[in-house]
XYZ file of N, CA and C in Angstrom:
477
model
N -16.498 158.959 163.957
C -15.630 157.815 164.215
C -16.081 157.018 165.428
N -16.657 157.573 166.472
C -16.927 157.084 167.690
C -18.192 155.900 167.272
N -18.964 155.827 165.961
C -20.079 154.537 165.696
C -18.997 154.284 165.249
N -17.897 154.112 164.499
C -17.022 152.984 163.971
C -16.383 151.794 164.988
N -15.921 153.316 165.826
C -15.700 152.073 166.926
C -16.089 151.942 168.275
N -17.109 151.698 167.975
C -18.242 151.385 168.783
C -18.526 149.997 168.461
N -18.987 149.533 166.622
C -19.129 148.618 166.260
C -17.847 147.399 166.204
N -17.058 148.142 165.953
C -15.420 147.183 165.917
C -15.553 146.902 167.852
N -15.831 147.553 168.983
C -15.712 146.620 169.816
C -16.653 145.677 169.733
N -17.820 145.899 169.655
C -18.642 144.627 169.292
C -18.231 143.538 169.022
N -17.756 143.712 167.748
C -16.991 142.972 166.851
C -16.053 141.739 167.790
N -15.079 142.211 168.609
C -14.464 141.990 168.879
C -15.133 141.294 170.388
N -16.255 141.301 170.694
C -16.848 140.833 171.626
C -17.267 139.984 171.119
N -17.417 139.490 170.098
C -18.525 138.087 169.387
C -19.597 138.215 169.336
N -19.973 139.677 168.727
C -21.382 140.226 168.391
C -21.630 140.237 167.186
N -22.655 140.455 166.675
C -22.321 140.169 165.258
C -23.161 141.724 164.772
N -22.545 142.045 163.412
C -22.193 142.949 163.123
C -23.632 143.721 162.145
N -24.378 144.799 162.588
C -25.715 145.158 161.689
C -25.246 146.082 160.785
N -25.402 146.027 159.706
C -25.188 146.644 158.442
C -26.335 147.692 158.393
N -25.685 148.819 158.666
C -26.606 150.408 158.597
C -26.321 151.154 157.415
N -27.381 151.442 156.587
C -26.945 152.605 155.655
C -26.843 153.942 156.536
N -25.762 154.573 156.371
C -25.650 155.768 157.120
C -25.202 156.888 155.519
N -25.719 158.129 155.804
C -25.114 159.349 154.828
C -23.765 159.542 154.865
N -22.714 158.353 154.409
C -21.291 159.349 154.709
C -20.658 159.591 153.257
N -19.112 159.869 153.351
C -19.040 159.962 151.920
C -17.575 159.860 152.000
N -16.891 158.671 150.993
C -16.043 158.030 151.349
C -14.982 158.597 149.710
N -14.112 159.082 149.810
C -13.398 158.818 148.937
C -12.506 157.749 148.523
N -12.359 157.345 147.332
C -11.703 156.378 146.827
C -9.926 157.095 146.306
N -9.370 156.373 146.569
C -7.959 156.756 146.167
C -7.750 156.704 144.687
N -7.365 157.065 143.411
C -7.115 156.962 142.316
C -6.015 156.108 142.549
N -5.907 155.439 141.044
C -4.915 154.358 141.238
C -3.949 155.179 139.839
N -3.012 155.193 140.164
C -2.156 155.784 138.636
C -1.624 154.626 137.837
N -1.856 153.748 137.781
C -1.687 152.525 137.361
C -2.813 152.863 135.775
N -3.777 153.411 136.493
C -4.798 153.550 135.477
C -5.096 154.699 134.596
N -4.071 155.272 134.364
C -3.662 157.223 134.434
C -3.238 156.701 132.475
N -2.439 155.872 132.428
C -2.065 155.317 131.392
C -3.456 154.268 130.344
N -4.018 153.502 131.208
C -5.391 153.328 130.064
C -6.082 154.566 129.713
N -6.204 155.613 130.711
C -6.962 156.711 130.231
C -6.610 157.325 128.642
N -5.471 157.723 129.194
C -4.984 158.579 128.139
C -4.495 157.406 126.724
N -4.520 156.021 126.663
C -3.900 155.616 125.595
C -5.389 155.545 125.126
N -6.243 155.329 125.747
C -7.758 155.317 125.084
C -8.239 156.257 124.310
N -7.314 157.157 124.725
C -8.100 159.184 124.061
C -6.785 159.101 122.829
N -5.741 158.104 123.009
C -4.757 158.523 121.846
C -5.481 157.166 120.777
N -5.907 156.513 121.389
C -6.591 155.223 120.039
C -7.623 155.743 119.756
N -8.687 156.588 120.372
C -9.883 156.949 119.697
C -9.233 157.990 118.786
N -8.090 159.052 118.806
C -8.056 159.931 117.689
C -6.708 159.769 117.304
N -6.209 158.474 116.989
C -5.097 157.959 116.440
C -4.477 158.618 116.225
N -4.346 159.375 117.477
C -2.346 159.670 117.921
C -1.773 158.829 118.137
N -0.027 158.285 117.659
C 0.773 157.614 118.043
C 2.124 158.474 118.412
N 2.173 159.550 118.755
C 3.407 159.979 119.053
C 3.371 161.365 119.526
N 3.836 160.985 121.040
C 3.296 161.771 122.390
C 4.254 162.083 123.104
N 4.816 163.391 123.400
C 5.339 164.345 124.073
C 4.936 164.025 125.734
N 5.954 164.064 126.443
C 5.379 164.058 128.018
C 6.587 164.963 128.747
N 6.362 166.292 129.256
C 6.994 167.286 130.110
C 6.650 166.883 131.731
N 7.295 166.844 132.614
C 7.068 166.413 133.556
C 8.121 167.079 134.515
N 7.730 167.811 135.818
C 8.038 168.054 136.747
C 8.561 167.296 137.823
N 10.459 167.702 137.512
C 11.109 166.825 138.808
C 10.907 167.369 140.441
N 10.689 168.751 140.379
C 10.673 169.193 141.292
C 9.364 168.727 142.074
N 8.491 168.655 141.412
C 7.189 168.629 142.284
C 6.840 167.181 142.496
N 6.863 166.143 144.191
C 6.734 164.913 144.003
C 5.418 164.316 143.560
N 4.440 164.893 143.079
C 3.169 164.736 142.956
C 3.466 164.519 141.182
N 3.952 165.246 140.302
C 3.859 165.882 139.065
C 4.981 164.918 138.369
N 5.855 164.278 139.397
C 7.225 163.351 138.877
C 6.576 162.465 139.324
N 5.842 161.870 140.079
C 5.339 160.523 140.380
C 4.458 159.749 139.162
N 2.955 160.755 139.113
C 2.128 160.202 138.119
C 2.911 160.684 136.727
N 3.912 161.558 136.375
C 4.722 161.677 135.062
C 5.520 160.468 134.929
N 6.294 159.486 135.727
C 6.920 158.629 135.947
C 5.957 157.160 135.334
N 4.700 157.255 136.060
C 4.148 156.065 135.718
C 3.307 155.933 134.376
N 3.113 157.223 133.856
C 2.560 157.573 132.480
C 3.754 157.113 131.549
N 5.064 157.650 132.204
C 6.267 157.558 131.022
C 6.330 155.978 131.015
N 6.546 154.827 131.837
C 6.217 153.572 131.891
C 5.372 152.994 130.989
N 4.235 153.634 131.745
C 3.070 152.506 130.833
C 2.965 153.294 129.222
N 3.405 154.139 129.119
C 2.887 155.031 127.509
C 4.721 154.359 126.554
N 5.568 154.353 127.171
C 6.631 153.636 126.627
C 6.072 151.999 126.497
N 5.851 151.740 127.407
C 5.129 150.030 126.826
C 4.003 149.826 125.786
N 3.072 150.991 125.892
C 2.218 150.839 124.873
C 2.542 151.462 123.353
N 3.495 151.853 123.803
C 4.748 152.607 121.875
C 4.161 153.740 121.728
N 3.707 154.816 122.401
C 3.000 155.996 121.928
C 4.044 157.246 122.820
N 4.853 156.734 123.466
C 5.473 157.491 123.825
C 6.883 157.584 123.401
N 6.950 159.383 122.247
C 8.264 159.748 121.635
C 9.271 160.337 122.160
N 8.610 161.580 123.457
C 9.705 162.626 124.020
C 9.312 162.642 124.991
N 10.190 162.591 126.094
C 10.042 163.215 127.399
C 11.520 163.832 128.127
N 10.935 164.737 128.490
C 12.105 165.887 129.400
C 11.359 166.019 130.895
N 11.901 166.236 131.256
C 11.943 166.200 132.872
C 12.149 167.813 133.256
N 11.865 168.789 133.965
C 12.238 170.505 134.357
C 12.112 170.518 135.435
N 13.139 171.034 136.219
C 13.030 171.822 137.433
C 12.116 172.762 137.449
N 10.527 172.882 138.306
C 9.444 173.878 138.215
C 10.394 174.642 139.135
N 10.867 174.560 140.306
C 11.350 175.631 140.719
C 12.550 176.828 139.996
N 13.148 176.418 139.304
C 13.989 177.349 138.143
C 13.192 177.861 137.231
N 12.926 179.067 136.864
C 13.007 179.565 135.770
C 13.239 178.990 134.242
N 12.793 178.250 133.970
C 13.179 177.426 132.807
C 12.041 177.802 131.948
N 12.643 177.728 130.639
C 12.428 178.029 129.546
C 11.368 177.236 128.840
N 10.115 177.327 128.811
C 8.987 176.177 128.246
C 9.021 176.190 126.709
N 9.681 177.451 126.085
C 9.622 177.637 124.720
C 10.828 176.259 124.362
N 11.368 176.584 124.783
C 12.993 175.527 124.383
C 12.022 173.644 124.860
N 11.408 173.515 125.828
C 10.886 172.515 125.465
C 10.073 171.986 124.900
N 9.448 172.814 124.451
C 7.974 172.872 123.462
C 8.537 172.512 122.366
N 9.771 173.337 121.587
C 10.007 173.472 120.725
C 10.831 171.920 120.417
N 11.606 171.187 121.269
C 12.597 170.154 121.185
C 11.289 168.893 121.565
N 10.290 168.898 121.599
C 8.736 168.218 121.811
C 8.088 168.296 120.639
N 7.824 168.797 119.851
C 7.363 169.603 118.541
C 8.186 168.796 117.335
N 9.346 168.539 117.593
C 9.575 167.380 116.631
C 9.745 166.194 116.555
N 8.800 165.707 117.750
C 8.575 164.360 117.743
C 7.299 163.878 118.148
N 6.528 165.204 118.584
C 4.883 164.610 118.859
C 4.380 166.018 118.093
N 3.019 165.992 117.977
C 1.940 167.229 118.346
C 0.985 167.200 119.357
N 1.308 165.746 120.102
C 0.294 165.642 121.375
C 1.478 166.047 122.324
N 0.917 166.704 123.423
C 2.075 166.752 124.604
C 1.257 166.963 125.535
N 1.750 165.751 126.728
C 1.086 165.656 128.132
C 1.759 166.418 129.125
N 1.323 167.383 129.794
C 1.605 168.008 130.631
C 1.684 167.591 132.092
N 2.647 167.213 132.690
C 2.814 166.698 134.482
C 3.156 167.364 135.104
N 2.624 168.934 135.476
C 3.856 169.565 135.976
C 2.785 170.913 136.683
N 2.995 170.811 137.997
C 1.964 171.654 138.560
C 1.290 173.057 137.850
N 0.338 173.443 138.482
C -0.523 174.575 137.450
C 0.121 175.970 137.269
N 1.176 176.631 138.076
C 1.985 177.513 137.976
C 2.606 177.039 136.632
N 3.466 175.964 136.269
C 3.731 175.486 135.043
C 3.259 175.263 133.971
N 1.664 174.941 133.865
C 1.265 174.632 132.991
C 0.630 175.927 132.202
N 0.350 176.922 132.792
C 0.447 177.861 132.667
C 1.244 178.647 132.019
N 2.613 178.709 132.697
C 3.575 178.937 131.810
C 3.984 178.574 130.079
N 3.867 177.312 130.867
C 3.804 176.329 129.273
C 2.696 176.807 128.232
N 1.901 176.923 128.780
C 0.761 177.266 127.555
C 0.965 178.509 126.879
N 1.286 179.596 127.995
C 1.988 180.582 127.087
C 2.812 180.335 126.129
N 3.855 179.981 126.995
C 4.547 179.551 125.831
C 4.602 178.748 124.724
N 3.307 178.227 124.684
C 3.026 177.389 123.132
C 2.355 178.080 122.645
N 1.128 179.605 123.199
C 0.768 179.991 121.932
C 2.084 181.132 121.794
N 2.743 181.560 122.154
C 3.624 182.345 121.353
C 4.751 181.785 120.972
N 4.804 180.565 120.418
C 5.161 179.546 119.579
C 4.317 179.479 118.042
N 3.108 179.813 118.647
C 2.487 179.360 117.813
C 1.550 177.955 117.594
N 1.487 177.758 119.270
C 1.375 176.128 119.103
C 0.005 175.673 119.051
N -1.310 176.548 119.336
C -2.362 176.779 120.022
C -3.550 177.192 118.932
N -3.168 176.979 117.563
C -4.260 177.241 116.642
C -4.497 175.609 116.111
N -4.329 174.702 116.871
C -4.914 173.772 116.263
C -4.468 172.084 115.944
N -2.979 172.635 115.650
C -2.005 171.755 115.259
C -1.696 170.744 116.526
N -1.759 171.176 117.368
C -0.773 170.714 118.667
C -2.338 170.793 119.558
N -2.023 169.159 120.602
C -2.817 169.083 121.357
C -2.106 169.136 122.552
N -2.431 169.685 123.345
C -1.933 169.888 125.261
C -2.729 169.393 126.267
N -2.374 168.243 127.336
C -3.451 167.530 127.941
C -2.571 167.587 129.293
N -3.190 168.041 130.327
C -3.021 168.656 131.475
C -2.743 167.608 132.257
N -2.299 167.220 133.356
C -2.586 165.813 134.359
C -3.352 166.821 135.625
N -4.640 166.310 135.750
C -4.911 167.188 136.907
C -5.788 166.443 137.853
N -5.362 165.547 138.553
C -6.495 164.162 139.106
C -7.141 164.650 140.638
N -6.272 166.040 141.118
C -7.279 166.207 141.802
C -7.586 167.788 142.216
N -8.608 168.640 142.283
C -8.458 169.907 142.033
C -8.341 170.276 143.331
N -7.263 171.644 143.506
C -7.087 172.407 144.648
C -6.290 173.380 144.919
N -5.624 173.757 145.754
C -4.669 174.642 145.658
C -3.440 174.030 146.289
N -3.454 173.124 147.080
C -2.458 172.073 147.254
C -1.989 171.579 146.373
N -2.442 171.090 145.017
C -1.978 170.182 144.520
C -1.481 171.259 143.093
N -1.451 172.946 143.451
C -1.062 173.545 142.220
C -2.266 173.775 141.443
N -2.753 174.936 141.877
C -3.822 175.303 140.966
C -3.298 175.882 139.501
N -4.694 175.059 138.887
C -4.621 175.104 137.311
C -5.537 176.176 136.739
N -5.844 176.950 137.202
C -6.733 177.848 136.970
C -5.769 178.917 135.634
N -6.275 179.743 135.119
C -5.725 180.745 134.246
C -5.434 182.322 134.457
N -6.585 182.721 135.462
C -6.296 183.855 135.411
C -5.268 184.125 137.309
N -4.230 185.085 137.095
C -3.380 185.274 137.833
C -3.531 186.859 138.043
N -3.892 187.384 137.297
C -4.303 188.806 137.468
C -3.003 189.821 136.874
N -2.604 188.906 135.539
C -1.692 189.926 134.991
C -2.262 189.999 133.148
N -1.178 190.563 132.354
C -1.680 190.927 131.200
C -1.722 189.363 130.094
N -1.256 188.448 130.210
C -1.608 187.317 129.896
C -3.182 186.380 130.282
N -3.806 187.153 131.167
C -5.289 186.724 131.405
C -5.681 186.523 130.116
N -5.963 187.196 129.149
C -7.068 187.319 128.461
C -6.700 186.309 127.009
């Protein structure tokens, strides 16, 4: 930081300003604005029109980008069901799978990786997981902050 502003006093002296390539590495912010072209692009290339979205109130990360998906996927008509779950309760993923199931076979998942997890269990012992039914994760940035999505937990559902 100390060449940043180093150059900003310059700047501010009426120097004028040399453009250095330096090695840094800058992340860009995702825009969720754009969370919704993604996914209506993957539902027009395999002409899905009727899409399930589970979404986590509890978690403000998982209700935010679920919020702006439910927006833009309701404007573009591809969106049939959405329920909202408390991740912190104990709640039942079979009962929403199942009340999702008759109105999509796509279902978008918003809802941190402890949940999605859950959920997936509970769609293959539904039955949901040989084929019929597609499950699409929201996972824009990987970590353990943001709810790791990983699978194995180290119990008898690993495998």
């Amino acid at each position: 930081t100390s060449g940043i502003l180093g150059r900003l006093h310059k700047l501010r002296n009426g120097s004028s300003i040399v453009v250095v390539k330096e090695d840094t590495l800058t992340r860009m912010s995702y825009c969720q604005c754009r969370l919704k072209l993604v996914f209506s692009s993957i539902f027009k290339q395999f002409s899905w029109n009727h899409v399930a979205l589970l979404l986590d109130r509890s978690d403000l990360f998982s209700l935010t980008v679920g919020k702006h998906l439910e927006i833009g996927l309701r404007k573009a008509g591809t969106l049939s069901f959405v329920r909202e779950l408390d991740g912190n309760e104990e709640e039942n993923c079979q009962a929403y799978l199942r009340d999702a199931s008759m109105y999509a076979r796509v279902v978008i998942l918003s809802v941190r990786g402890l949940l999605v997890r859950r959920c997936m269990i509970a769609a293959h012992h539904l039955g949901m997981t040989r084929g019929d039914w597609t499950f699409l994760d929201v996972e824009i940035v990987q970590g353990s902050y943001w709810g790791d999505h990983d699978w194995e937990v180290g119990d008898e559902n690993d495998s």
